[in-house]
Short mmCIF file of C-alpha atoms in Angstrom, two decimals:
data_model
loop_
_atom_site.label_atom_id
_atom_site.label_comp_id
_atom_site.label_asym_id
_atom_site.label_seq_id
_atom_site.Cartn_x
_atom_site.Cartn_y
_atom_site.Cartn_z
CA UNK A 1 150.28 23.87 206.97
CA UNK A 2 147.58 21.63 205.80
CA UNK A 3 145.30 19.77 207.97
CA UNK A 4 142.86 17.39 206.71
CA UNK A 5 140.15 16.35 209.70
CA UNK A 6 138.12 12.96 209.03
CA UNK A 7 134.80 13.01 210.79
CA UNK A 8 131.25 11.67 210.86
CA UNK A 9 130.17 15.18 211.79
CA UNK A 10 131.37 17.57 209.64
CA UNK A 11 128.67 20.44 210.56
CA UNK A 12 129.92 20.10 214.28
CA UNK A 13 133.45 20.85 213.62
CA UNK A 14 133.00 24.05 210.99
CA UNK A 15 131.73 26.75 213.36
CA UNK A 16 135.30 27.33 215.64
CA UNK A 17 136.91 28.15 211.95
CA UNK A 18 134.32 30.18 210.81
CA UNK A 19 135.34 32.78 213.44
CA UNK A 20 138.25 34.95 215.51
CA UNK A 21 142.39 33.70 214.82
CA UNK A 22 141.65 30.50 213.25
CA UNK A 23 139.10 31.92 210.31
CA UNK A 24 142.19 35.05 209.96
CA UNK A 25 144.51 32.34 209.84
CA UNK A 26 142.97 30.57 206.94
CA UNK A 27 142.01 33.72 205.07
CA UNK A 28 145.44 34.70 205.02
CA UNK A 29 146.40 31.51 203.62
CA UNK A 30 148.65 30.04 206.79
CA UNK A 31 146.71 27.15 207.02
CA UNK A 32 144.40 24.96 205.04
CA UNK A 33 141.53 23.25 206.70
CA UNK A 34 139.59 20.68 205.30
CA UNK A 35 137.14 18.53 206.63
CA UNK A 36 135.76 15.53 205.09
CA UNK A 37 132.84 13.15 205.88
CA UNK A 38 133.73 9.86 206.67
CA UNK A 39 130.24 8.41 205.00
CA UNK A 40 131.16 9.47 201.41
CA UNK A 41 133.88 6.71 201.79
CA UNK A 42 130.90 4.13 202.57
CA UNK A 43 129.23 1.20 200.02
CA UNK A 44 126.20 1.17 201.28
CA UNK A 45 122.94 3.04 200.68
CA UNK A 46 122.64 3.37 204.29
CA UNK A 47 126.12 5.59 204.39
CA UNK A 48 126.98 2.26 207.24
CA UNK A 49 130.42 3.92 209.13
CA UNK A 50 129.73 1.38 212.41
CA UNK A 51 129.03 -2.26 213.19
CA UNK A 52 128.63 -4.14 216.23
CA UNK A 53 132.09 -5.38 217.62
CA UNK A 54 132.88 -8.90 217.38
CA UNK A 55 132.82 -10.71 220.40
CA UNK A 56 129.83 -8.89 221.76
CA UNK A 57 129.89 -6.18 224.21
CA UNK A 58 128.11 -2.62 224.50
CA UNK A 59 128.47 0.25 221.78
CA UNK A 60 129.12 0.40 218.21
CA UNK A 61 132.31 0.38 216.17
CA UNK A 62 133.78 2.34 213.77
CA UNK A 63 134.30 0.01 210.66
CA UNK A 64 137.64 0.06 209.13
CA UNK A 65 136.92 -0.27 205.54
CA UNK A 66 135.87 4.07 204.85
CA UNK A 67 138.27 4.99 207.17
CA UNK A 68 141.01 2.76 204.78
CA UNK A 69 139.13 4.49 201.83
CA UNK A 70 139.59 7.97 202.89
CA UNK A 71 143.24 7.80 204.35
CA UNK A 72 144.51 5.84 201.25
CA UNK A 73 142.98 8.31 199.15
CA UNK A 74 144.65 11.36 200.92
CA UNK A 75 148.00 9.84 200.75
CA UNK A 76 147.67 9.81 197.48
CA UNK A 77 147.81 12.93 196.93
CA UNK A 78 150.00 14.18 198.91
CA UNK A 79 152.85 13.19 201.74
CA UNK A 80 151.58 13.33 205.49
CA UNK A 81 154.10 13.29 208.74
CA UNK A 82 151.37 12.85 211.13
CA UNK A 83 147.76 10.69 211.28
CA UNK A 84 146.12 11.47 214.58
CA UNK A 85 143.41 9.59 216.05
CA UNK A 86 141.46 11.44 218.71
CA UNK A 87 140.83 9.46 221.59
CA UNK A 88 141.08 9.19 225.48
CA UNK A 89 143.81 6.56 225.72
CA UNK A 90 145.65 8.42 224.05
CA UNK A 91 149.00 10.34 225.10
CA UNK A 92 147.61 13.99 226.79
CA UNK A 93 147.73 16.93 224.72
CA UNK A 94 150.25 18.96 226.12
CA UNK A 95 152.27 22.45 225.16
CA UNK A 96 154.65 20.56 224.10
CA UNK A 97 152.83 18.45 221.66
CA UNK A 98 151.35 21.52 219.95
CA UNK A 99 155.04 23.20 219.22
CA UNK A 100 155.85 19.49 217.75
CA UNK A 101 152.80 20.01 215.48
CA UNK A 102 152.89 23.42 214.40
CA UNK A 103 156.21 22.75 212.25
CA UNK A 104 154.44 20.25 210.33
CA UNK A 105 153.43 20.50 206.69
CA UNK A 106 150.44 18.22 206.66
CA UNK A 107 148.83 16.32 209.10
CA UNK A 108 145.49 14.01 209.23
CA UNK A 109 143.67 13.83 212.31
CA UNK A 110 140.67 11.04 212.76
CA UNK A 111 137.98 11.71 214.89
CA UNK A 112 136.51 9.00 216.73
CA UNK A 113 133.10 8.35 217.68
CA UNK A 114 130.52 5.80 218.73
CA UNK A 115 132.66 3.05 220.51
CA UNK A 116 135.75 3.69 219.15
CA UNK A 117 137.83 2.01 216.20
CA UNK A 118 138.41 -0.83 214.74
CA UNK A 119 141.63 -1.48 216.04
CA UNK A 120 142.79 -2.04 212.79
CA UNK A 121 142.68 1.12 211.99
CA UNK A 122 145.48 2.11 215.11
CA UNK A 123 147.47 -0.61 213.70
CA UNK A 124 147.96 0.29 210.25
CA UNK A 125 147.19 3.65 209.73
CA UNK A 126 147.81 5.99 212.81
CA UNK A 127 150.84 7.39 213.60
CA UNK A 128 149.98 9.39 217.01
CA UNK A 129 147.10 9.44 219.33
CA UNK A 130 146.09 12.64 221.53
CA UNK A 131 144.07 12.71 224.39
CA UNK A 132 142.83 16.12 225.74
CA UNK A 133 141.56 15.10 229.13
CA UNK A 134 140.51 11.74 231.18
CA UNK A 135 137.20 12.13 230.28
CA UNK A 136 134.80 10.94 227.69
CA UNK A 137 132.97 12.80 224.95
CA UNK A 138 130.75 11.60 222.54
CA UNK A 139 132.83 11.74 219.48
CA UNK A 140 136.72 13.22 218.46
CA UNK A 141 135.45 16.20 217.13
CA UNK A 142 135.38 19.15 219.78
CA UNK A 143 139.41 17.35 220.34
CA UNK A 144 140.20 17.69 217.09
CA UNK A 145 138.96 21.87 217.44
CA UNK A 146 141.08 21.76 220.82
CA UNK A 147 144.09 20.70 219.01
CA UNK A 148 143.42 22.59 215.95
CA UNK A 149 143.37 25.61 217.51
CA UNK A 150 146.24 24.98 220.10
CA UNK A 151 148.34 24.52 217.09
CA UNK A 152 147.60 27.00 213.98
CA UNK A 153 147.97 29.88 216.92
CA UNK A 154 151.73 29.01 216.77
CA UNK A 155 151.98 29.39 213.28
CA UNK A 156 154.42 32.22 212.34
CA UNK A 157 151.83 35.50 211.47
CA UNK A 158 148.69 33.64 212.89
CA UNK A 159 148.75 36.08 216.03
CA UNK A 160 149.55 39.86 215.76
CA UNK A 161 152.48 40.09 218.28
CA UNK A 162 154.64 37.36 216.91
CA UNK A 163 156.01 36.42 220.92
CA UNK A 164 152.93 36.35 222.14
CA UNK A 165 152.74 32.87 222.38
CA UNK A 166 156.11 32.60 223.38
CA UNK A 167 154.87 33.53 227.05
CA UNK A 168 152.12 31.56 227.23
CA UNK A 169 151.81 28.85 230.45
CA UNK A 170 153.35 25.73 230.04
CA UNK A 171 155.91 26.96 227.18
CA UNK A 172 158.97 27.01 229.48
CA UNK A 173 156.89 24.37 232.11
CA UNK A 174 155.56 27.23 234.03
CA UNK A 175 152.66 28.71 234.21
CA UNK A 176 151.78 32.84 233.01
CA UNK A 177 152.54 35.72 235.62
CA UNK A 178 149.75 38.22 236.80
CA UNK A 179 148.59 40.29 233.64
CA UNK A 180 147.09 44.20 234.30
CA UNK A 181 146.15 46.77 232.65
CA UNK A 182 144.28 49.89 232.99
CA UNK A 183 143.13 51.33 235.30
CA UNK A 184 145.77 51.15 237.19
CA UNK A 185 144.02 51.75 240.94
CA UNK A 186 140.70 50.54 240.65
CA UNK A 187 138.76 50.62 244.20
CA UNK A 188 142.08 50.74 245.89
CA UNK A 189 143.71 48.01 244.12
CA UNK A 190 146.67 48.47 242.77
CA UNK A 191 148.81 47.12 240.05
CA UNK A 192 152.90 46.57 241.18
CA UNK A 193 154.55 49.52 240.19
CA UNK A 194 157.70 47.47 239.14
CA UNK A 195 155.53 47.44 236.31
CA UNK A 196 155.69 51.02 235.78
CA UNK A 197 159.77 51.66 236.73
CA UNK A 198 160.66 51.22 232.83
CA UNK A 199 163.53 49.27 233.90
CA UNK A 200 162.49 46.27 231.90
CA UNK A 201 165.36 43.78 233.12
CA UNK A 202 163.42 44.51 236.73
CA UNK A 203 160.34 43.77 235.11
CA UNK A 204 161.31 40.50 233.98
CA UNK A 205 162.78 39.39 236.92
CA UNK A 206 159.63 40.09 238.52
CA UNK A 207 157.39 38.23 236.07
CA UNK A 208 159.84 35.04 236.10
CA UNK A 209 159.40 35.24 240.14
CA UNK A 210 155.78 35.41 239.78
CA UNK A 211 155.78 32.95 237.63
CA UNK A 212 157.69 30.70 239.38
CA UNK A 213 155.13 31.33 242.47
CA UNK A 214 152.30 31.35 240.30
CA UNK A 215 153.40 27.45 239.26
CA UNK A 216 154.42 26.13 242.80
CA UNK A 217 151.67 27.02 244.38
CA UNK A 218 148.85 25.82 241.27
CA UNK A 219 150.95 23.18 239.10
CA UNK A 220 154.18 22.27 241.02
CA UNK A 221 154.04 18.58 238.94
CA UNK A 222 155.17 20.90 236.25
CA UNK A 223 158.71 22.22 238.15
CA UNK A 224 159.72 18.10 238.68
CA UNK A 225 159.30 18.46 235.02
#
């Protein structure tokens, strides 16, 4: 997988793949991760990536001329299925969503920043937009690490135990059982010893029921699902 990230902050976004699965991911040549700064695609002296929108109003706006630049030039050099725009109107980044994207090949994702857009730029050029909460930050960039990581972790070989991620919450619209491990009575608590019967049918059963519990009781939105 490639994945090409657009940004007016470049130095923001490098530290969370400098470090832990998504750096061993990359060094083992699963994914490619390139980042690329939105102001080389400008005319100006001044590097100029925003403008005051038209009609007046607060905040500026995110000129659609570089970001044209930069996307036109990716595409030519290669095919991409997806061009993401980061953004909080858009569609919330779920499970889900990351399985969809982790069987892609190459993807482009836009950060936004400032104002927003030009909304050009969602008419002509973007293919999906991802939310990760109903909140604002001050640019697309700690998104675009969100979703980033969400999805190389599914990569075949990017974590140790290859169903690991099989069992996270929210794969099968329910949310993780209790997880223990040693020791196994601290200060009188104890961990179920279904978990120690070796009968590993029983010990399924028990995590689906938990499970199941875990999600009525936290998430039950996610059981009308």
């Amino acid at each position: 997988m490639r994945i090409d990230i657009i940004t007016v902050l470049p130095e923001l976004l490098k530290s969370p793949f400098e470090a832990s699965i998504l750096k061993r991911a990359i060094e083992a040549g699963l994914v490619e991760v390139y980042f690329h700064n939105l102001r080389d695609y400008t005319t100006d002296n001044y590097k100029t990536v925003d403008d005051y929108q038209f009609g007046g109003g607060a905040g500026m706006v995110m000129m659609v001329e570089p970001i044209d630049k930069c996307i036109t030039k990716l595409k030519s050099e290669r095919e991409y299925e997806e061009v993401i725009y980061m953004t909080p109107d858009g569609e919330t980044l779920t499970q889900g969503i990351a399985n969809q994207l982790s069987l892609k090949e190459n993807i482009i994702i836009l950060c936004g920043h400032y104002k927003g857009v030009d909304q050009r730029v969602r008419d002509h050029f973007i293919t999906r937009e991802i939310s990760i909460g109903d909140y604002v930050l001050s640019g697309g960039e700690l998104g675009a690490a969100v979703l980033c990581d969400a999805v190389i972790r599914l990569i075949p070989g990017v974590l140790g135990n290859e169903t690991s991620a099989l069992t996270d919450s929210f794969q099968d619209n329910l949310l993780a059982p209790p997880i223990y491990t040693r020791p196994r009575n601290y200060k009188g608590w104890r961990v179920p010893e279904v978990l120690f019967s070796g009968n590993f049918p029983e010990i399924e059963k028990w995590r689906e029921e938990k499970a199941y519990e875990h999600t009525k009781k936290r998430r039950p939105d996610l059981l009308n699902d």
